[in-house]
Amino acid sequence: MNKSLLSVAEPPIENQTQHLMPITQRPDVVFTKGKGHYLFDASGTAYLDMMQGWAVNTLGHSPNFLKHALLNQAEQLINPGPAFYNKPMIELSNTLCSASVFDHVFFANSGAEANEGAIKLARKWGQLNKQGAFEIITFKNSFHGRTLATMSATGKASFAPLFEPKISGFKKVPFNDPQALINAISSNTTAIMLELVQGEAGVIPAEYDFVKKLETQCKQHNLLLIVDEVQTGVGRTGKLFAYQHYGISPDILTLGKGLGGGVPISALLAKQAVSCFAPGDQGGTFNGNPLMCASALAVLEALEAENILSNVNKMSELLQTEFFELSQKYGLGQIRGQGLLLAIDTGAYDAHQIAASAFRKQLLINAPRSNCIRLMPALNIGPEEIYKAMSVLEDCLSELS
Ligand SMILES: *Cc1c(COP(=O)(O)O)cnc(C)c1O
């Protein structure tokens, strides 16, 4: 059959996707290529990507260094299996620990799985050190993932009625409220777990004083401090890890999203004193997979070699300035966030409508709530893409006015 006949015969998208579980609403576009700050659909139309796979593609789509890391590793060794050491796994653990306050790493595949590991570690530590204390304090509007335990830890109201009965042992308190936190601590508490910027909630930063008080409470009551940096880690906020902005020293940290620069890898990091898994307690068939670990190593190397953190801070300022001007002009609201995890409240405008309108103009932005737009572009973004995104965003606003 000739090719043009085949393409004429291409069925409508709903007839191609009927075997996919409808877990989210996707637009009628199939992306077939990505390069840098742009995604391309099958017809070659370019979309400026300010979401980057949900804050995952740390240095944009298919950067050369990542392609080479994947190719080189694929030629050497894709999978010796979880029962054996491999070189990228060893190197990545050493790199992460020398760049942080942690001593041990367990690699997993998703943020939820890393957080699940953190929850298990805190419970084991409570068994060993606190007469079986198992309760973990988490926060309202927090997001920790979609496994049953991490959904149970999550403070998103819409999760509350789902998949009952949940995993017990999570107490949710209002964010940035030190007194509510203090009141929630009991002899059952083993840990406090938080995001330093609540990403899915609409980019809500933890206040400096709140975090300091939280750390003090952990010390006073002998509680583990677990920081979920699945979204904020790996340079997103302008430091390698967001905890470094606060001058705190968590016991446990989780990474995911941006760690692999586009490929699925996550990490659970712990200080030696709390790293109490014994052989058999934790595992996973794909843990420490060399293809993924080699990618993460390449991302960390590129962040340093290309001085990316300084770019994050510069571009963050530019974006905030641009947001501020838009806000003045269209009566939008607060600008929040740090580094290249930024959001703006949309005032009287419906953020979902803005995002849909932007999509029709080939700009990919995200509305985590109906009154807020979030941007999480690649960390090597430049002024050119920022001005372009802002001009499209302004077109959307003026059309919706
Ligand atoms: C995305 C996210 C998760 C879940 O990560 P998955 O890879 O989707 O499992 C957990 N915590 C935070 C803060 C996140 O942003």
Coordinates of C-alpha atoms and ligand atoms in Angstrom, one line a residue:
M1 CA 0.0 0.0 0.0
N2 CA 1.4 3.4 -0.7
K3 CA 2.2 5.8 2.1
S4 CA -0.3 8.6 1.3
L5 CA -3.1 6.0 1.3
L6 CA -1.9 4.9 4.8
S7 CA -1.9 8.4 6.1
V8 CA -5.4 9.1 4.7
A9 CA -6.6 6.0 6.5
E10 CA -5.2 7.2 9.9
P11 CA -8.3 6.9 12.2
P12 CA -9.3 9.7 14.5
I13 CA -7.4 9.9 17.7
E14 CA -10.3 8.5 19.9
N15 CA -10.3 5.4 17.8
Q16 CA -6.6 4.9 18.4
T17 CA -6.6 5.4 22.1
Q18 CA -9.5 3.3 23.2
H19 CA -7.3 0.7 24.9
L20 CA -5.6 3.2 27.2
M21 CA -7.2 3.6 30.6
P22 CA -8.6 7.1 30.8
I23 CA -6.6 8.2 33.8
T24 CA -6.4 11.8 32.7
Q25 CA -7.8 14.0 30.0
R26 CA -5.3 14.5 27.2
P27 CA -5.6 16.8 24.2
D28 CA -6.0 15.4 20.7
V29 CA -2.3 15.6 19.9
V30 CA 0.4 13.0 19.7
F31 CA 3.9 14.4 20.3
T32 CA 6.5 12.7 18.2
K33 CA 9.6 14.7 18.8
G34 CA 11.2 16.9 21.4
K35 CA 14.2 19.1 21.2
G36 CA 15.3 21.6 23.9
H37 CA 12.4 23.8 24.9
Y38 CA 10.1 22.5 22.1
L39 CA 7.8 19.6 21.6
F40 CA 6.7 18.7 18.0
D41 CA 3.5 16.9 17.0
A42 CA 3.3 14.5 14.0
S43 CA 2.6 17.4 11.6
G44 CA 5.8 19.2 12.7
T45 CA 4.0 21.9 14.7
A46 CA 6.3 23.2 17.5
Y47 CA 5.0 23.8 21.1
L48 CA 7.0 25.9 23.5
D49 CA 7.2 23.7 26.6
M50 CA 7.1 25.4 30.0
M51 CA 6.1 22.2 31.7
Q52 CA 8.8 19.9 30.6
G53 CA 7.2 16.6 31.4
W54 CA 6.0 17.9 34.8
A55 CA 9.4 19.4 35.9
V56 CA 11.2 16.3 34.7
N57 CA 13.2 17.3 31.7
T58 CA 15.8 19.2 33.7
L59 CA 17.7 20.4 30.7
G60 CA 15.0 20.2 28.1
H61 CA 14.0 17.6 25.6
S62 CA 16.6 15.0 24.4
P63 CA 19.7 17.0 25.2
N64 CA 22.8 15.6 23.5
F65 CA 24.6 14.8 26.8
L66 CA 21.7 12.6 27.9
K67 CA 21.3 10.9 24.6
H68 CA 25.0 10.0 24.7
A69 CA 24.8 8.8 28.3
L70 CA 21.9 6.5 27.4
L71 CA 23.6 5.2 24.2
N72 CA 27.0 4.6 25.9
Q73 CA 25.4 2.8 28.8
A74 CA 23.1 0.8 26.6
E75 CA 26.1 -0.4 24.7
Q76 CA 27.9 -1.5 27.9
L77 CA 25.2 -2.9 30.2
I78 CA 21.5 -2.3 30.5
N79 CA 20.6 -4.5 33.4
P80 CA 22.7 -6.9 35.5
G81 CA 19.7 -7.1 37.9
P82 CA 19.1 -5.8 41.4
A83 CA 21.2 -8.5 43.1
F84 CA 24.4 -7.1 41.7
Y85 CA 26.4 -3.8 41.9
N86 CA 26.9 -1.8 38.8
K87 CA 29.1 1.2 38.1
P88 CA 26.6 4.0 37.5
M89 CA 24.7 2.9 40.6
I90 CA 27.8 3.2 42.7
E91 CA 28.9 6.5 41.2
L92 CA 25.5 8.1 41.5
S93 CA 25.2 7.2 45.2
N94 CA 28.7 8.7 45.8
T95 CA 27.8 11.9 43.8
L96 CA 24.5 12.4 45.6
C97 CA 26.0 11.8 49.1
S98 CA 29.0 14.1 48.5
A99 CA 26.7 16.9 47.3
S100 CA 24.3 16.6 50.4
V101 CA 24.2 15.8 54.1
F102 CA 23.2 12.1 53.5
D103 CA 25.1 8.9 53.7
H104 CA 23.0 6.2 52.1
V105 CA 20.9 6.0 49.0
F106 CA 18.2 3.6 47.7
F107 CA 17.3 4.1 44.0
A108 CA 13.7 3.5 42.8
N109 CA 11.6 4.4 39.8
S110 CA 9.1 7.0 40.8
G111 CA 8.6 9.7 43.4
A112 CA 5.8 7.8 45.0
E113 CA 8.1 4.8 45.4
A114 CA 10.9 6.8 47.0
N115 CA 8.3 8.3 49.4
E116 CA 6.9 4.9 50.1
G117 CA 10.5 3.9 51.1
A118 CA 10.8 7.0 53.3
I119 CA 7.6 6.0 55.1
K120 CA 8.8 2.5 55.6
L121 CA 12.2 3.7 56.9
A122 CA 10.5 6.0 59.4
R123 CA 8.3 3.2 60.7
K124 CA 11.2 0.8 61.0
W125 CA 13.2 3.5 62.9
G126 CA 10.2 4.1 65.2
Q127 CA 10.0 0.4 65.9
L128 CA 13.7 0.3 66.8
N129 CA 14.0 3.6 68.6
K130 CA 10.7 4.9 69.8
Q131 CA 8.7 1.9 71.2
G132 CA 6.9 1.3 67.9
A133 CA 5.9 4.9 67.2
F134 CA 4.6 4.9 63.7
E135 CA 2.7 8.1 63.0
I136 CA 3.9 10.5 60.4
I137 CA 2.7 14.1 60.5
T138 CA 2.1 15.5 57.0
F139 CA 0.4 18.7 55.7
K140 CA -2.9 19.8 54.3
N141 CA -2.7 20.2 50.5
S142 CA 0.6 18.3 50.3
F143 CA 1.3 15.8 47.5
H144 CA 3.4 12.7 48.0
G145 CA 2.3 10.3 45.3
R146 CA -0.3 7.8 44.1
T147 CA 0.5 4.5 45.8
L148 CA -1.9 3.7 48.5
A149 CA 0.5 4.7 51.3
T150 CA 1.6 7.9 49.6
M151 CA -2.0 8.8 48.8
S152 CA -2.8 8.3 52.4
A153 CA 0.1 10.6 53.3
T154 CA -1.1 13.2 50.8
G155 CA -3.2 16.1 52.1
K156 CA -5.1 16.8 48.9
A157 CA -8.8 17.0 49.8
S158 CA -10.0 15.2 46.6
F159 CA -7.9 12.1 47.6
A160 CA -9.7 11.8 51.0
P161 CA -12.7 9.7 49.8
L162 CA -10.8 7.5 47.4
F163 CA -9.7 3.9 47.7
E164 CA -10.9 3.4 51.3
P165 CA -9.7 2.1 53.7
K166 CA -6.5 4.1 53.4
I167 CA -3.2 3.3 55.2
S168 CA -3.5 4.6 58.7
G169 CA -0.9 6.5 60.6
F170 CA -0.8 9.9 58.9
K171 CA -1.9 13.0 60.8
K172 CA -2.5 16.0 58.5
V173 CA -2.0 19.5 59.9
P174 CA -2.3 23.0 58.3
F175 CA 0.9 24.1 56.4
N176 CA 3.0 27.0 57.8
D177 CA 1.2 26.7 61.2
P178 CA 3.8 25.9 63.9
Q179 CA 1.2 25.7 66.7
A180 CA -0.9 23.2 64.8
L181 CA 2.2 21.2 64.3
I182 CA 3.2 21.3 67.9
N183 CA -0.3 20.2 68.9
A184 CA -0.2 17.2 66.6
I185 CA 3.0 15.7 68.1
S186 CA 2.4 12.7 70.4
S187 CA 4.3 9.7 71.7
N188 CA 3.1 7.9 68.6
T189 CA 4.9 10.3 66.2
T190 CA 8.0 9.0 64.5
A191 CA 8.4 11.6 61.7
I192 CA 7.3 14.8 60.1
M193 CA 7.2 14.8 56.3
L194 CA 6.9 17.9 54.1
E195 CA 7.5 19.5 50.8
L196 CA 9.5 22.8 51.1
V197 CA 7.5 24.1 48.2
Q198 CA 4.1 22.5 47.9
G199 CA 4.1 22.1 44.1
E200 CA 0.8 20.4 43.3
A201 CA -1.0 22.7 45.8
G202 CA -0.2 25.7 43.6
V203 CA 3.5 26.4 44.5
I204 CA 3.2 27.3 48.2
P205 CA 6.6 27.8 49.8
A206 CA 7.2 26.7 53.4
E207 CA 8.0 29.8 55.5
Y208 CA 11.5 30.0 56.7
D209 CA 10.5 30.4 60.4
F210 CA 8.1 27.6 60.1
V211 CA 10.7 25.2 58.8
K212 CA 13.2 26.3 61.5
K213 CA 10.6 25.6 64.2
L214 CA 9.7 22.3 62.6
E215 CA 13.3 21.3 62.7
T216 CA 13.5 22.3 66.4
Q217 CA 10.5 20.2 67.2
C218 CA 12.0 17.2 65.5
K219 CA 15.1 17.6 67.7
Q220 CA 13.2 18.1 70.9
H221 CA 10.9 15.2 70.4
N222 CA 13.4 12.9 68.6
L223 CA 11.4 12.8 65.3
L224 CA 12.7 12.2 61.8
L225 CA 12.6 15.1 59.4
I226 CA 11.6 13.8 56.0
V227 CA 11.8 16.3 53.1
D228 CA 10.0 15.3 49.9
E229 CA 12.1 17.0 47.2
V230 CA 10.6 15.0 44.3
Q231 CA 9.6 18.3 42.6
T232 CA 12.1 20.8 44.2
G233 CA 15.3 18.8 44.0
V234 CA 18.1 18.7 41.4
G235 CA 18.4 22.5 40.9
R236 CA 14.8 23.4 40.4
T237 CA 14.7 26.0 43.1
G238 CA 18.2 27.5 42.3
K239 CA 20.1 25.4 44.7
L240 CA 20.8 21.7 44.2
F241 CA 18.3 20.9 46.9
A242 CA 15.7 23.2 48.4
Y243 CA 16.6 22.3 52.0
Q244 CA 19.8 24.2 51.4
H245 CA 17.8 27.5 51.2
Y246 CA 16.7 26.9 54.8
G247 CA 19.9 25.8 56.4
I248 CA 18.3 22.7 57.8
S249 CA 19.7 19.2 57.8
P250 CA 16.9 16.6 57.2
D251 CA 17.2 13.0 58.2
I252 CA 15.6 11.7 55.0
L253 CA 15.2 13.1 51.5
T254 CA 13.4 11.9 48.4
L255 CA 14.2 12.9 44.8
G256 CA 12.4 12.0 41.6
K257 CA 11.1 14.0 38.7
G258 CA 14.2 16.0 37.5
L259 CA 16.8 13.5 38.7
G260 CA 16.9 11.5 35.5
G261 CA 16.4 14.5 33.2
G262 CA 13.5 12.7 31.5
V263 CA 14.0 9.0 32.4
P264 CA 12.3 7.3 35.4
I265 CA 14.6 7.2 38.4
S266 CA 14.0 8.4 42.0
A267 CA 16.0 8.2 45.1
L268 CA 15.6 7.8 48.9
L269 CA 18.5 9.3 50.8
A270 CA 19.1 9.0 54.5
K271 CA 21.7 9.8 57.1
Q272 CA 23.6 6.9 58.5
A273 CA 22.1 7.1 61.9
V274 CA 18.5 6.6 60.6
S275 CA 19.4 4.3 57.7
C276 CA 18.0 1.1 59.4
F277 CA 16.8 -1.1 56.6
A278 CA 18.2 -4.6 56.9
P279 CA 18.7 -6.9 53.9
G280 CA 15.2 -7.9 52.8
D281 CA 13.4 -4.8 54.1
Q282 CA 13.5 -2.9 50.9
G283 CA 14.1 -3.7 47.2
G284 CA 12.7 -3.6 43.7
T285 CA 13.5 -5.3 40.5
F286 CA 14.6 -2.1 38.7
N287 CA 16.4 -0.4 41.6
G288 CA 19.8 1.0 40.6
N289 CA 19.2 0.2 37.0
P290 CA 22.4 1.4 35.2
L291 CA 20.7 3.0 32.3
M292 CA 18.8 5.3 34.6
C293 CA 21.6 5.9 37.0
A294 CA 23.9 6.8 34.1
S295 CA 21.3 9.3 33.0
A296 CA 21.1 10.9 36.4
L297 CA 24.8 11.1 36.7
A298 CA 24.9 12.9 33.3
V299 CA 22.3 15.4 34.5
L300 CA 24.2 16.2 37.7
E301 CA 27.4 16.6 35.7
A302 CA 25.7 18.9 33.2
L303 CA 24.2 21.1 36.0
E304 CA 27.7 21.8 37.3
A305 CA 29.6 22.0 34.0
E306 CA 27.1 24.4 32.5
N307 CA 26.7 26.5 35.6
I308 CA 23.0 25.9 35.5
L309 CA 22.1 27.0 39.0
S310 CA 23.2 30.6 38.2
N311 CA 21.0 30.5 35.1
V312 CA 18.1 29.3 37.2
N313 CA 18.4 32.3 39.5
K314 CA 18.7 34.8 36.7
M315 CA 15.9 33.4 34.7
S316 CA 13.7 33.2 37.8
E317 CA 14.2 36.9 38.4
L318 CA 13.3 37.6 34.8
L319 CA 10.2 35.5 34.9
Q320 CA 9.1 37.1 38.1
T321 CA 9.6 40.6 36.7
E322 CA 7.6 39.6 33.6
F323 CA 4.9 38.0 35.8
F324 CA 4.7 41.2 37.8
E325 CA 4.1 43.3 34.7
L326 CA 1.4 40.9 33.5
S327 CA -0.1 41.0 37.0
Q328 CA -0.3 44.8 37.0
K329 CA -1.7 45.0 33.6
Y330 CA -4.4 42.3 33.9
G331 CA -5.2 42.4 37.7
L332 CA -3.7 39.0 38.4
G333 CA -2.6 38.0 41.9
Q334 CA 0.3 36.8 43.9
I335 CA 3.5 35.4 42.4
R336 CA 5.0 32.5 44.3
G337 CA 7.8 30.0 44.2
Q338 CA 11.5 29.8 43.9
G339 CA 14.0 29.3 41.1
L340 CA 12.2 27.8 38.1
L341 CA 9.2 26.5 40.0
L342 CA 6.9 29.6 39.8
A343 CA 3.2 30.3 39.9
I344 CA 1.0 33.3 39.5
D345 CA -2.6 33.6 40.8
T346 CA -4.9 34.4 38.0
G347 CA -7.4 36.7 39.8
A348 CA -10.7 36.7 37.9
Y349 CA -9.4 34.5 35.1
D350 CA -10.0 30.8 35.0
A351 CA -6.5 29.2 35.0
H352 CA -7.7 26.1 33.2
Q353 CA -9.1 28.3 30.4
I354 CA -5.8 30.2 30.2
A355 CA -3.9 26.9 29.9
A356 CA -6.3 25.6 27.2
S357 CA -6.0 28.8 25.3
A358 CA -2.2 28.7 25.6
F359 CA -2.2 25.2 24.2
R360 CA -4.1 26.3 21.1
K361 CA -1.3 28.9 20.7
Q362 CA 1.3 26.1 21.1
L363 CA 2.4 27.1 24.6
L364 CA 2.5 24.4 27.2
I365 CA 1.7 25.7 30.7
N366 CA 0.0 24.1 33.7
A367 CA -2.9 25.1 35.9
P368 CA -2.5 23.1 39.2
R369 CA -5.6 24.9 40.5
S370 CA -8.4 26.9 38.8
N371 CA -6.9 30.1 40.0
C372 CA -3.2 29.6 39.4
I373 CA -0.8 29.0 36.5
R374 CA 2.5 27.2 37.2
L375 CA 5.7 27.2 35.1
M376 CA 8.4 24.6 35.4
P377 CA 10.6 25.1 32.3
A378 CA 13.9 23.5 31.6
L379 CA 16.6 24.9 33.9
N380 CA 18.7 26.0 30.9
I381 CA 15.9 28.2 29.5
G382 CA 17.0 31.6 28.2
P383 CA 15.3 35.1 27.9
E384 CA 14.2 34.4 24.3
E385 CA 11.9 31.6 25.4
I386 CA 10.7 33.5 28.4
Y387 CA 9.7 36.6 26.4
K388 CA 8.0 34.3 23.9
A389 CA 6.0 32.5 26.5
M390 CA 5.0 35.8 28.2
S391 CA 3.8 37.2 24.9
V392 CA 1.6 34.2 24.2
L393 CA 0.3 34.3 27.8
E394 CA -0.5 38.0 27.4
D395 CA -2.4 37.2 24.1
C396 CA -4.4 34.6 26.0
L397 CA -5.3 37.0 28.8
S398 CA -6.3 39.8 26.4
E399 CA -8.5 37.4 24.5
L400 CA -10.2 36.2 27.6
S401 CA -10.7 39.7 29.0
Ligands
LIG1 C1 5.3 14.4 41.5 C2 5.5 14.3 43.0 C3 5.5 13.0 43.7 C4 5.1 11.7 43.0 O1 6.1 11.4 42.0 P1 5.7 10.2 41.0 O2 7.0 10.1 40.2 O3 4.6 10.8 40.2 O4 5.3 9.0 41.7 C5 5.7 13.0 45.0 N1 6.0 14.2 45.7 C6 6.0 15.3 45.1 C7 6.4 16.6 45.9 C8 5.8 15.4 43.7 O5 5.8 16.6 43.1

